[in-house]
Short mmCIF file of C-alpha atoms in Angstrom, two decimals:
data_model
loop_
_atom_site.label_atom_id
_atom_site.label_comp_id
_atom_site.label_asym_id
_atom_site.label_seq_id
_atom_site.Cartn_x
_atom_site.Cartn_y
_atom_site.Cartn_z
CA MET A 29 0.00 0.00 0.00
CA GLY A 30 1.37 3.38 -0.98
CA LYS A 31 1.78 6.28 1.42
CA LEU A 32 -0.11 9.53 0.95
CA VAL A 33 2.50 12.29 1.06
CA SER A 34 1.66 16.01 1.01
CA THR A 35 4.08 18.82 0.13
CA VAL A 36 2.90 22.32 0.98
CA PHE A 37 4.59 25.73 0.72
CA VAL A 38 3.54 28.18 3.46
CA THR A 39 4.54 31.61 4.71
CA LEU A 40 5.33 32.32 8.38
CA ASP A 41 1.70 33.41 8.80
CA GLY A 42 0.41 30.19 7.22
CA VAL A 43 -0.58 31.42 3.75
CA HIS A 44 -0.33 28.79 1.00
CA GLN A 45 -2.05 30.64 -1.85
CA ALA A 46 -0.22 31.16 -5.17
CA PRO A 47 3.45 30.60 -4.28
CA GLY A 48 4.47 30.08 -7.91
CA GLY A 49 3.59 33.25 -9.77
CA PRO A 50 1.63 36.53 -9.84
CA GLN A 51 -1.21 35.14 -12.01
CA GLU A 52 -1.33 31.68 -10.44
CA ASP A 53 -4.33 32.31 -8.18
CA PRO A 54 -5.54 35.90 -7.68
CA SER A 55 -8.91 34.74 -6.28
CA GLY A 56 -10.23 36.77 -3.38
CA GLY A 57 -8.25 39.77 -4.62
CA PHE A 58 -4.91 38.14 -3.70
CA ASP A 59 -2.16 40.23 -5.29
CA GLN A 60 1.02 38.73 -3.82
CA GLY A 61 1.33 35.63 -6.01
CA GLY A 62 4.86 34.33 -6.60
CA TRP A 63 6.04 34.97 -3.06
CA SER A 64 8.20 31.81 -2.93
CA PHE A 65 10.26 32.73 -6.01
CA PRO A 66 13.07 34.71 -4.31
CA PHE A 67 13.89 31.68 -2.14
CA GLY A 68 14.19 29.10 -4.95
CA ASP A 69 17.89 28.28 -4.55
CA ASP A 70 19.75 25.02 -5.31
CA ASP A 71 18.97 23.56 -1.86
CA PHE A 72 15.28 24.12 -2.48
CA GLY A 73 15.44 22.61 -5.95
CA ARG A 74 17.26 19.52 -4.68
CA PHE A 75 14.64 18.91 -2.01
CA VAL A 76 11.73 19.19 -4.44
CA THR A 77 13.49 16.79 -6.85
CA GLU A 78 14.12 14.32 -3.99
CA VAL A 79 10.43 14.39 -3.10
CA ILE A 80 9.22 13.94 -6.69
CA ASP A 81 11.59 10.98 -7.14
CA GLY A 82 9.43 9.00 -4.69
CA ALA A 83 6.17 9.56 -6.57
CA GLY A 84 4.09 6.71 -7.96
CA ALA A 85 1.05 8.89 -8.74
CA PHE A 86 -0.28 12.36 -8.04
CA LEU A 87 -3.49 13.46 -6.32
CA LEU A 88 -4.49 17.09 -6.85
CA GLY A 89 -7.28 19.46 -5.95
CA ARG A 90 -9.14 21.08 -8.82
CA ARG A 91 -7.50 24.51 -8.50
CA THR A 92 -3.94 23.15 -8.32
CA TYR A 93 -4.69 20.69 -11.13
CA GLU A 94 -5.77 23.50 -13.45
CA ILE A 95 -2.61 25.49 -12.63
CA PHE A 96 -0.37 22.46 -13.21
CA ALA A 97 -2.21 21.39 -16.38
CA SER A 98 -1.72 24.81 -17.94
CA TYR A 99 2.06 24.61 -17.45
CA TRP A 100 3.65 21.18 -17.12
CA PRO A 101 2.44 19.51 -20.36
CA ARG A 102 4.45 22.17 -22.23
CA MET A 103 7.64 21.19 -20.35
CA THR A 104 8.85 18.35 -22.57
CA ASP A 105 12.56 18.01 -21.69
CA PRO A 106 12.96 14.32 -20.76
CA ALA A 107 15.89 15.28 -18.51
CA ASP A 108 13.62 17.43 -16.32
CA PRO A 109 12.84 15.09 -13.39
CA ILE A 110 9.78 17.03 -12.27
CA ALA A 111 8.17 17.47 -15.69
CA SER A 112 8.85 13.88 -16.74
CA ARG A 113 7.17 12.45 -13.64
CA LEU A 114 4.21 14.81 -13.70
CA ASN A 115 3.61 14.15 -17.38
CA THR A 116 4.02 10.36 -17.35
CA LEU A 117 2.71 9.13 -13.97
CA PRO A 118 -1.02 8.72 -13.21
CA LYS A 119 -2.77 11.86 -12.03
CA TYR A 120 -6.00 11.98 -10.05
CA VAL A 121 -7.97 15.21 -9.65
CA VAL A 122 -10.69 15.59 -7.03
CA SER A 123 -13.65 17.40 -8.58
CA ALA A 124 -17.41 17.13 -8.69
CA THR A 125 -17.67 19.11 -11.93
CA LEU A 126 -14.64 18.35 -14.14
CA GLN A 127 -15.81 16.19 -17.06
CA ALA A 128 -13.00 15.93 -19.61
CA PRO A 129 -9.53 16.61 -18.16
CA ARG A 130 -7.16 17.65 -20.93
CA TRP A 131 -3.90 16.57 -19.29
CA SER A 132 -2.94 13.09 -20.49
CA GLY A 133 -3.08 10.39 -17.82
CA THR A 134 -5.66 12.15 -15.65
CA THR A 135 -8.57 10.44 -13.86
CA VAL A 136 -11.31 12.42 -12.12
CA VAL A 137 -12.14 11.39 -8.54
CA SER A 138 -15.69 12.43 -7.72
CA GLY A 139 -17.07 9.85 -5.30
CA ASP A 140 -16.71 9.39 -1.54
CA LEU A 141 -13.33 10.99 -0.76
CA ALA A 142 -12.28 8.65 2.04
CA LYS A 143 -13.20 5.52 0.09
CA GLU A 144 -11.69 6.69 -3.21
CA VAL A 145 -8.39 7.90 -1.72
CA THR A 146 -7.99 4.75 0.40
CA ALA A 147 -8.39 2.71 -2.79
CA LEU A 148 -5.84 4.88 -4.62
CA LYS A 149 -3.32 4.40 -1.82
CA GLU A 150 -3.82 0.65 -1.99
CA ARG A 151 -3.10 0.45 -5.71
CA THR A 152 -0.27 2.99 -5.98
CA ASP A 153 3.25 1.60 -6.25
CA GLY A 154 5.30 4.29 -4.52
CA GLU A 155 3.97 7.45 -2.94
CA LEU A 156 0.62 8.98 -3.80
CA GLN A 157 1.71 12.61 -3.70
CA ILE A 158 -0.30 15.79 -3.19
CA HIS A 159 1.34 19.08 -4.13
CA GLY A 160 -0.32 22.33 -3.09
CA SER A 161 -4.07 21.62 -3.02
CA GLY A 162 -4.56 23.14 0.42
CA ALA A 163 -8.31 22.52 0.74
CA LEU A 164 -7.86 18.88 -0.28
CA VAL A 165 -4.93 18.43 2.12
CA ARG A 166 -6.99 19.78 5.01
CA SER A 167 -9.87 17.40 4.18
CA LEU A 168 -7.52 14.41 3.97
CA LEU A 169 -5.75 15.37 7.22
CA ASP A 170 -9.14 15.60 8.93
CA LEU A 171 -9.93 12.12 7.57
CA ARG A 172 -6.57 10.85 8.90
CA LEU A 173 -5.55 9.72 5.40
CA VAL A 174 -2.31 11.73 5.04
CA ASP A 175 0.72 9.73 6.17
CA THR A 176 3.49 12.30 5.74
CA LEU A 177 3.54 16.10 5.46
CA HIS A 178 6.47 18.00 3.96
CA LEU A 179 5.91 21.53 5.27
CA LEU A 180 8.12 24.11 3.56
CA THR A 181 8.00 27.38 5.51
CA PHE A 182 9.29 30.51 3.81
CA PRO A 183 10.67 33.49 5.79
CA VAL A 184 7.98 35.95 4.72
CA VAL A 185 4.71 37.26 6.18
CA LEU A 186 1.98 38.33 3.73
CA GLY A 187 -0.93 39.25 5.97
CA ALA A 188 -3.46 38.11 3.36
CA GLY A 189 -4.40 35.00 1.42
CA ARG A 190 -5.79 31.55 2.18
CA ARG A 191 -4.30 29.86 5.24
CA LEU A 192 -3.38 26.20 5.23
CA PHE A 193 -4.85 25.58 8.68
CA ALA A 194 -7.99 27.57 9.41
CA GLU A 195 -10.29 27.64 12.42
CA GLY A 196 -12.12 24.33 12.68
CA ALA A 197 -9.32 22.00 11.56
CA VAL A 198 -9.42 18.63 13.33
CA PRO A 199 -6.86 18.65 16.18
CA THR A 200 -3.91 16.59 14.95
CA ARG A 201 -0.49 15.64 16.32
CA PHE A 202 2.58 15.00 14.17
CA THR A 203 5.91 13.30 14.72
CA HIS A 204 8.95 15.13 13.34
CA ARG A 205 10.88 12.83 10.98
CA ALA A 206 13.45 15.04 9.25
CA GLY A 207 14.34 18.65 8.69
CA ARG A 208 16.84 21.13 7.33
CA VAL A 209 17.05 24.78 6.32
CA THR A 210 18.06 25.98 2.86
CA GLY A 211 20.69 28.60 2.22
CA SER A 212 17.95 31.15 1.55
CA GLY A 213 16.22 30.37 4.87
CA VAL A 214 13.37 28.05 3.87
CA SER A 215 12.61 25.55 6.63
CA LEU A 216 12.07 22.07 5.11
CA GLN A 217 10.38 19.91 7.73
CA THR A 218 8.92 16.43 7.36
CA TYR A 219 6.24 15.17 9.73
CA ASP A 220 4.36 11.88 10.03
CA LEU A 221 0.73 11.96 11.15
CA ALA A 222 0.50 10.66 14.71
CA GLY A 223 -3.17 10.95 15.70
CA ARG A 224 -4.80 13.31 18.16
CA PRO A 225 -2.83 15.79 20.29
CA GLU A 226 -1.83 14.87 23.83
CA TYR A 227 -2.37 17.37 26.63
CA GLY A 228 -0.87 18.13 30.02
CA SER A 229 0.31 21.02 32.15
CA TYR A 230 3.62 22.40 33.42
#
């Protein structure tokens, strides 16, 4: 059975919206897209490549899928490890409305989320990876279906935009598995889901 592994870019104030470019996702009047770009050094690139190397399939939310599908199919260099995996491995997009996905190798997931994702994990050889897709990640964390979270925290505060963890998230505890900091100051931390929080007092 494959592991469900999520990779999310966030700011110090928890914003995950539109890290990749100004026009990526201006919904809600968000005008600070592309905030991760200044920190994209070699250390950062190596980490992302390491993560992608473990992929057996990709699971994406509708918004992230549309962003990826408008870009990655045009990246055709077979030596590009990210493009080659995204373009050749199976992709699953969670959507109740998408009828005819145009990115080759895409299957729409529209049924019961817990049942469908559990089945995908069971039949994926390697990691079932989620990139971005904050709303989907939150739903799957609440369902206790995420096994590992790569949380990449960038040294910037935006003060606006969609937060990864909003009020009402299911209380969840994680175990720290690995971590390092890039030369440009991005904190790369890997956590395994560990159930509900534990409580006490000092």
